[in-house]
Amino acid sequence: MSVNEIRFYEPDEPYGFLSNFYPAPIEVDGESWATTEHFYHAQKFTDPELQRRMQIASTPCEAFKLSRELAHFVRGDWIDVRYDIMHFAVMEKFIQNHDLCQLLLETAPATLIENSPCDSYWGCGGKDDGENKLGLILMSVRAQFSVRTRHV
């Protein structure tokens, strides 16, 4: 690991606030979500009842697991929209949780890497050759907030 990179994964570890499992509630369209993970998995479904099941899951891990169990109900365009939905959720997390936004800004200029051994899309994957899409989103959001703070 380089001093120019920050790896994160578990919400209770250093830089865990970057994880979607971190307890940072967001509100979207008048609905409250305990974590961005809850919100993200709910968006896989168009059925309001299935979305509600994700919303009331007791933990982000439960929401993740439940969305896997209900995979046959996932909307047909999910692969096409998942990145934009994640970007939206992450942006809302840092807009609505000012203390976390400040912590995110303090990570600059480090490269942010979701150190997931099993996710090669959102994270770095088991062989460190993943796409790290969550890290890229976080750095994009950080850059957007950095520009905003300079112009305030």
Tab-separated table of C-alpha atoms in Angstrom:
chain	number	residue	atom	x	y	z
A	1	MET	CA	0.000	0.000	0.000
A	2	SER	CA	1.282	3.399	-1.008
A	3	VAL	CA	1.046	6.467	1.230
A	4	ASN	CA	-0.878	7.948	-1.677
A	5	GLU	CA	-3.733	5.483	-1.332
A	6	ILE	CA	-6.352	4.768	1.266
A	7	ARG	CA	-7.910	1.319	1.385
A	8	PHE	CA	-11.211	0.810	3.146
A	9	TYR	CA	-13.737	-1.976	3.506
A	10	GLU	CA	-15.286	-2.650	6.918
A	11	PRO	CA	-17.241	0.241	8.484
A	12	ASP	CA	-15.521	-0.172	11.873
A	13	GLU	CA	-11.988	0.003	10.473
A	14	PRO	CA	-9.940	3.123	9.703
A	15	TYR	CA	-11.646	5.066	6.917
A	16	GLY	CA	-14.697	2.866	7.381
A	17	PHE	CA	-16.898	5.927	6.908
A	18	LEU	CA	-16.225	5.488	3.168
A	19	SER	CA	-18.062	2.147	3.189
A	20	ASN	CA	-21.692	1.927	2.126
A	21	PHE	CA	-22.245	-0.173	5.256
A	22	TYR	CA	-21.275	2.784	7.475
A	23	PRO	CA	-24.246	4.033	9.545
A	24	ALA	CA	-24.793	7.341	7.774
A	25	PRO	CA	-28.509	7.831	7.179
A	26	ILE	CA	-29.802	9.547	4.076
A	27	GLU	CA	-33.201	10.862	3.102
A	28	VAL	CA	-34.417	10.602	-0.481
A	29	ASP	CA	-37.842	11.811	-1.612
A	30	GLY	CA	-39.040	11.974	1.989
A	31	GLU	CA	-37.949	8.395	2.723
A	32	SER	CA	-35.259	7.626	5.302
A	33	TRP	CA	-32.552	5.033	4.675
A	34	ALA	CA	-30.213	3.789	7.413
A	35	THR	CA	-27.270	3.474	5.009
A	36	THR	CA	-26.468	3.983	1.358
A	37	GLU	CA	-26.307	0.183	1.115
A	38	HIS	CA	-29.991	-0.064	2.064
A	39	PHE	CA	-30.917	2.569	-0.532
A	40	TYR	CA	-28.755	1.071	-3.277
A	41	HIS	CA	-30.203	-2.425	-2.954
A	42	ALA	CA	-33.765	-1.124	-2.838
A	43	GLN	CA	-33.231	0.528	-6.222
A	44	LYS	CA	-32.705	-2.894	-7.797
A	45	PHE	CA	-36.457	-3.364	-7.621
A	46	THR	CA	-39.439	-1.531	-9.078
A	47	ASP	CA	-41.904	-3.192	-6.695
A	48	PRO	CA	-42.486	-0.802	-3.747
A	49	GLU	CA	-42.954	-3.754	-1.369
A	50	LEU	CA	-39.535	-5.172	-2.245
A	51	GLN	CA	-38.000	-1.720	-1.899
A	52	ARG	CA	-39.623	-1.416	1.521
A	53	ARG	CA	-38.128	-4.752	2.575
A	54	MET	CA	-34.660	-3.388	1.772
A	55	GLN	CA	-35.441	-0.158	3.612
A	56	ILE	CA	-36.463	-1.851	6.853
A	57	ALA	CA	-33.692	-4.465	6.838
A	58	SER	CA	-32.089	-4.430	10.279
A	59	THR	CA	-28.543	-4.119	8.903
A	60	PRO	CA	-26.914	-3.234	5.587
A	61	CYS	CA	-25.669	-6.818	5.428
A	62	GLU	CA	-29.256	-8.035	5.682
A	63	ALA	CA	-30.334	-5.699	2.842
A	64	PHE	CA	-27.470	-7.025	0.711
A	65	LYS	CA	-28.362	-10.648	1.476
A	66	LEU	CA	-32.065	-10.087	0.860
A	67	SER	CA	-31.401	-8.456	-2.513
A	68	ARG	CA	-29.406	-11.560	-3.495
A	69	GLU	CA	-32.262	-13.829	-2.427
A	70	LEU	CA	-34.678	-11.775	-4.549
A	71	ALA	CA	-32.361	-11.587	-7.572
A	72	HIS	CA	-35.024	-12.969	-9.913
A	73	PHE	CA	-37.067	-9.763	-9.313
A	74	VAL	CA	-34.239	-7.328	-10.151
A	75	ARG	CA	-35.196	-4.757	-12.762
A	76	GLY	CA	-34.058	-5.484	-16.303
A	77	ASP	CA	-31.950	-2.362	-16.715
A	78	TRP	CA	-30.056	-2.762	-13.441
A	79	ILE	CA	-26.617	-3.257	-14.977
A	80	ASP	CA	-27.112	-0.064	-17.003
A	81	VAL	CA	-28.256	2.125	-14.098
A	82	ARG	CA	-26.371	0.762	-11.078
A	83	TYR	CA	-23.362	3.091	-11.406
A	84	ASP	CA	-25.499	6.233	-11.578
A	85	ILE	CA	-27.618	5.060	-8.644
A	86	MET	CA	-24.506	4.405	-6.564
A	87	HIS	CA	-23.083	7.808	-7.489
A	88	PHE	CA	-26.341	9.472	-6.435
A	89	ALA	CA	-26.433	7.572	-3.107
A	90	VAL	CA	-22.806	8.394	-2.274
A	91	MET	CA	-23.315	12.053	-3.147
A	92	GLU	CA	-26.379	12.204	-0.884
A	93	LYS	CA	-24.448	10.549	1.940
A	94	PHE	CA	-21.870	13.323	1.940
A	95	ILE	CA	-24.315	16.158	1.252
A	96	GLN	CA	-26.472	15.105	4.199
A	97	ASN	CA	-23.694	14.143	6.638
A	98	HIS	CA	-21.442	17.211	6.889
A	99	ASP	CA	-18.980	15.649	9.335
A	100	LEU	CA	-18.377	12.788	6.907
A	101	CYS	CA	-17.995	15.239	4.038
A	102	GLN	CA	-15.194	16.952	5.943
A	103	LEU	CA	-13.517	13.586	6.564
A	104	LEU	CA	-13.828	12.756	2.861
A	105	LEU	CA	-12.190	16.065	1.918
A	106	GLU	CA	-9.330	15.287	4.320
A	107	THR	CA	-8.493	12.131	2.326
A	108	ALA	CA	-7.254	14.237	-0.616
A	109	PRO	CA	-5.175	13.686	-2.638
A	110	ALA	CA	-5.019	9.952	-1.862
A	111	THR	CA	-6.444	7.357	-4.224
A	112	LEU	CA	-9.434	5.707	-2.541
A	113	ILE	CA	-9.718	1.941	-2.962
A	114	GLU	CA	-12.509	-0.294	-1.758
A	115	ASN	CA	-10.408	-3.190	-0.512
A	116	SER	CA	-13.002	-5.852	-1.283
A	117	PRO	CA	-11.470	-9.267	-1.857
A	118	CYS	CA	-14.612	-10.541	-3.584
A	119	ASP	CA	-15.955	-7.608	-5.610
A	120	SER	CA	-14.077	-6.785	-8.792
A	121	TYR	CA	-16.593	-4.182	-9.959
A	122	TRP	CA	-17.091	-1.904	-6.937
A	123	GLY	CA	-13.806	-2.897	-5.299
A	124	CYS	CA	-10.274	-4.010	-6.053
A	125	GLY	CA	-11.109	-7.713	-6.170
A	126	GLY	CA	-9.119	-10.637	-4.838
A	127	LYS	CA	-6.094	-10.051	-7.049
A	128	ASP	CA	-6.103	-6.256	-6.786
A	129	ASP	CA	-7.149	-6.018	-10.434
A	130	GLY	CA	-10.745	-4.889	-9.941
A	131	GLU	CA	-12.390	-1.793	-11.378
A	132	ASN	CA	-12.738	-0.021	-7.995
A	133	LYS	CA	-15.874	1.823	-9.131
A	134	LEU	CA	-16.810	2.800	-5.555
A	135	GLY	CA	-13.384	4.338	-5.020
A	136	LEU	CA	-13.725	6.238	-8.292
A	137	ILE	CA	-17.146	7.542	-7.267
A	138	LEU	CA	-15.812	8.655	-3.882
A	139	MET	CA	-12.931	10.513	-5.522
A	140	SER	CA	-15.356	12.159	-7.950
A	141	VAL	CA	-17.626	13.254	-5.104
A	142	ARG	CA	-14.593	14.492	-3.154
A	143	ALA	CA	-13.480	16.564	-6.139
A	144	GLN	CA	-16.956	18.059	-6.527
A	145	PHE	CA	-17.053	19.059	-2.848
A	146	SER	CA	-13.514	20.382	-3.034
A	147	VAL	CA	-14.517	22.739	-5.840
A	148	ARG	CA	-17.630	23.804	-3.900
A	149	THR	CA	-15.625	24.631	-0.760
A	150	ARG	CA	-13.143	26.717	-2.681
A	151	HIS	CA	-15.975	28.834	-4.119
A	152	VAL	CA	-17.798	29.452	-0.840
